Amino acid sequence: MKAGIVGLPNVGKSTLFNCLSNARAQSANFPFCTIEPNVGVVNVPDRRLETLDKLVVPERVVPATVEIVDIAGLVKGASKGEGLGNQFLGNIRETDAILHVLRCFENDNIVHVDGSIDPIRDKETIDIELQLKDLETADKKLEKVKRAARTGNKEAQKEEAALSKAKEALEAGKSVRVVDFTEEERTDFINPLQFITDKPVMYVCNVDEASASSGNTHVDRVKEAVKDENAEVLVLAVATEADIAELEDYEERQLFLEDIGLDEAGSAKLIRGAYNLLNLETYFTAGKKEVRAWTFPKGATAPQAAGVIHTDFEKGFIRAEVIAYEDFESYGSEAKVKDAGKMRVEGKDYIVKDGDVMHFRFNV
């Protein structure tokens, strides 16, 4: 599961990527600096993991991770192959969620591809290109489906109705993610087509240091523009975050954050936001050898969650011993949780909750 960083050239995508990952993507003051997508595997900040580390004192701690992809900047006409359009659109189609970076700061020393700062215009430029590409996808599929629908094929008629909804929205300048499909339409007809504008999105407003804690008028305009999209908006001073990331001393980093009015790095909020955007949750295993955060898709059953560790765990699943994170934190150890009768034994139908501390019994 991976989230792609997208935006116009020179809005701060590669600087953000460098800030989030240990990889050092090239960052420069001209368009198309990034051509091949850079990929980074980023640790997900989780205070619960820090608490379990203190309580269990294991030999090692392994956090959850999320994959972040830095994709080439897009320009007007990308849907027709302008700039690096075809490559950009191919790369973004392969991601599961979008982190859309919008430039919300003034700086005469950093050129803007359109000559002025206007995040709403920038957003619309990318939205239009993605929507045009999706419209092309919908039209191609509709051509085939309509022929089958005319013969009286009931399934094809359902598919035609779903695709027509998508086409109508796209032609009106809306994204597929805002269309109200039935569960059947979405599962059977829309999801398989992987519409780019159907991917969940977070708008990252890249601001100057002075606007890091409270935003600015550009940010206010973005929030107003996306209020009906069911999308998240995050304010981030990307250049400042990059400077903070370079500091090796934890206390220095905290002092820097306090100076600009933040209680934690915005990059940490972004990583957690990307994790949520991908519909992922975390359960923990906790023992003296290792405390580990495991990533699973929201709504997974106990056997499916066990399969994240090893497929044998899912195949031979017998039961799961489960402790709520809050109980582990409250009582301070697995033994005390057991003594208090707070450990539960769950079967194959149990839906795993975010934060569960789990031990699986299996037989193969």
JSON list of N, CA, C and O in Angstrom, two decimals, residues 6 22 57 113 125 154 222 272 275 349 360 364:
[
{"chain": "A", "resi": 6, "resn": "VAL", "atom": "N", "xyz": [1.87, 14.25, -5.08]},
{"chain": "A", "resi": 6, "resn": "VAL", "atom": "CA", "xyz": [1.67, 14.87, -6.39]},
{"chain": "A", "resi": 6, "resn": "VAL", "atom": "C", "xyz": [1.52, 16.37, -6.25]},
{"chain": "A", "resi": 6, "resn": "VAL", "atom": "O", "xyz": [1.29, 16.89, -5.16]},
{"chain": "A", "resi": 22, "resn": "ASN", "atom": "N", "xyz": [14.48, 8.69, 4.51]},
{"chain": "A", "resi": 22, "resn": "ASN", "atom": "CA", "xyz": [15.93, 8.80, 4.57]},
{"chain": "A", "resi": 22, "resn": "ASN", "atom": "C", "xyz": [16.54, 8.97, 3.19]},
{"chain": "A", "resi": 22, "resn": "ASN", "atom": "O", "xyz": [17.70, 9.35, 3.05]},
{"chain": "A", "resi": 57, "resn": "VAL", "atom": "N", "xyz": [10.11, -3.59, 27.81]},
{"chain": "A", "resi": 57, "resn": "VAL", "atom": "CA", "xyz": [11.58, -3.54, 27.70]},
{"chain": "A", "resi": 57, "resn": "VAL", "atom": "C", "xyz": [12.08, -4.69, 26.80]},
{"chain": "A", "resi": 57, "resn": "VAL", "atom": "O", "xyz": [12.83, -5.58, 27.26]},
{"chain": "A", "resi": 113, "resn": "VAL", "atom": "N", "xyz": [5.57, 27.62, -11.87]},
{"chain": "A", "resi": 113, "resn": "VAL", "atom": "CA", "xyz": [5.40, 27.27, -13.27]},
{"chain": "A", "resi": 113, "resn": "VAL", "atom": "C", "xyz": [4.39, 28.17, -13.98]},
{"chain": "A", "resi": 113, "resn": "VAL", "atom": "O", "xyz": [4.47, 28.39, -15.19]},
{"chain": "A", "resi": 125, "resn": "THR", "atom": "N", "xyz": [-5.86, 22.81, -11.89]},
{"chain": "A", "resi": 125, "resn": "THR", "atom": "CA", "xyz": [-5.03, 22.35, -13.02]},
{"chain": "A", "resi": 125, "resn": "THR", "atom": "C", "xyz": [-4.84, 20.84, -12.95]},
{"chain": "A", "resi": 125, "resn": "THR", "atom": "O", "xyz": [-5.05, 20.12, -13.93]},
{"chain": "A", "resi": 154, "resn": "LYS", "atom": "N", "xyz": [-28.49, -7.90, -18.31]},
{"chain": "A", "resi": 154, "resn": "LYS", "atom": "CA", "xyz": [-28.82, -7.17, -17.08]},
{"chain": "A", "resi": 154, "resn": "LYS", "atom": "C", "xyz": [-27.56, -6.62, -16.36]},
{"chain": "A", "resi": 154, "resn": "LYS", "atom": "O", "xyz": [-27.55, -5.50, -15.86]},
{"chain": "A", "resi": 222, "resn": "VAL", "atom": "N", "xyz": [-8.10, 27.16, 0.38]},
{"chain": "A", "resi": 222, "resn": "VAL", "atom": "CA", "xyz": [-8.05, 25.72, 0.06]},
{"chain": "A", "resi": 222, "resn": "VAL", "atom": "C", "xyz": [-9.12, 24.98, 0.86]},
{"chain": "A", "resi": 222, "resn": "VAL", "atom": "O", "xyz": [-9.88, 24.17, 0.32]},
{"chain": "A", "resi": 272, "resn": "ARG", "atom": "N", "xyz": [0.97, 9.77, 9.66]},
{"chain": "A", "resi": 272, "resn": "ARG", "atom": "CA", "xyz": [-0.21, 9.12, 10.26]},
{"chain": "A", "resi": 272, "resn": "ARG", "atom": "C", "xyz": [-1.44, 9.35, 9.38]},
{"chain": "A", "resi": 272, "resn": "ARG", "atom": "O", "xyz": [-2.28, 8.47, 9.22]},
{"chain": "A", "resi": 275, "resn": "TYR", "atom": "N", "xyz": [-1.36, 7.03, 6.47]},
{"chain": "A", "resi": 275, "resn": "TYR", "atom": "CA", "xyz": [-1.68, 5.69, 6.96]},
{"chain": "A", "resi": 275, "resn": "TYR", "atom": "C", "xyz": [-3.20, 5.51, 7.06]},
{"chain": "A", "resi": 275, "resn": "TYR", "atom": "O", "xyz": [-3.76, 4.53, 6.59]},
{"chain": "A", "resi": 349, "resn": "ASP", "atom": "N", "xyz": [-14.18, -15.01, 13.72]},
{"chain": "A", "resi": 349, "resn": "ASP", "atom": "CA", "xyz": [-15.03, -13.90, 13.25]},
{"chain": "A", "resi": 349, "resn": "ASP", "atom": "C", "xyz": [-14.68, -12.57, 13.91]},
{"chain": "A", "resi": 349, "resn": "ASP", "atom": "O", "xyz": [-15.30, -11.55, 13.59]},
{"chain": "A", "resi": 360, "resn": "PHE", "atom": "N", "xyz": [-1.33, -15.06, 18.70]},
{"chain": "A", "resi": 360, "resn": "PHE", "atom": "CA", "xyz": [-2.11, -16.00, 17.89]},
{"chain": "A", "resi": 360, "resn": "PHE", "atom": "C", "xyz": [-1.72, -17.46, 18.22]},
{"chain": "A", "resi": 360, "resn": "PHE", "atom": "O", "xyz": [-0.54, -17.78, 18.37]},
{"chain": "A", "resi": 364, "resn": "VAL", "atom": "N", "xyz": [-0.48, -26.01, 11.92]},
{"chain": "A", "resi": 364, "resn": "VAL", "atom": "CA", "xyz": [-0.40, -26.36, 10.49]},
{"chain": "A", "resi": 364, "resn": "VAL", "atom": "C", "xyz": [0.22, -27.74, 10.34]},
{"chain": "A", "resi": 364, "resn": "VAL", "atom": "O", "xyz": [0.99, -28.17, 11.18]}
]
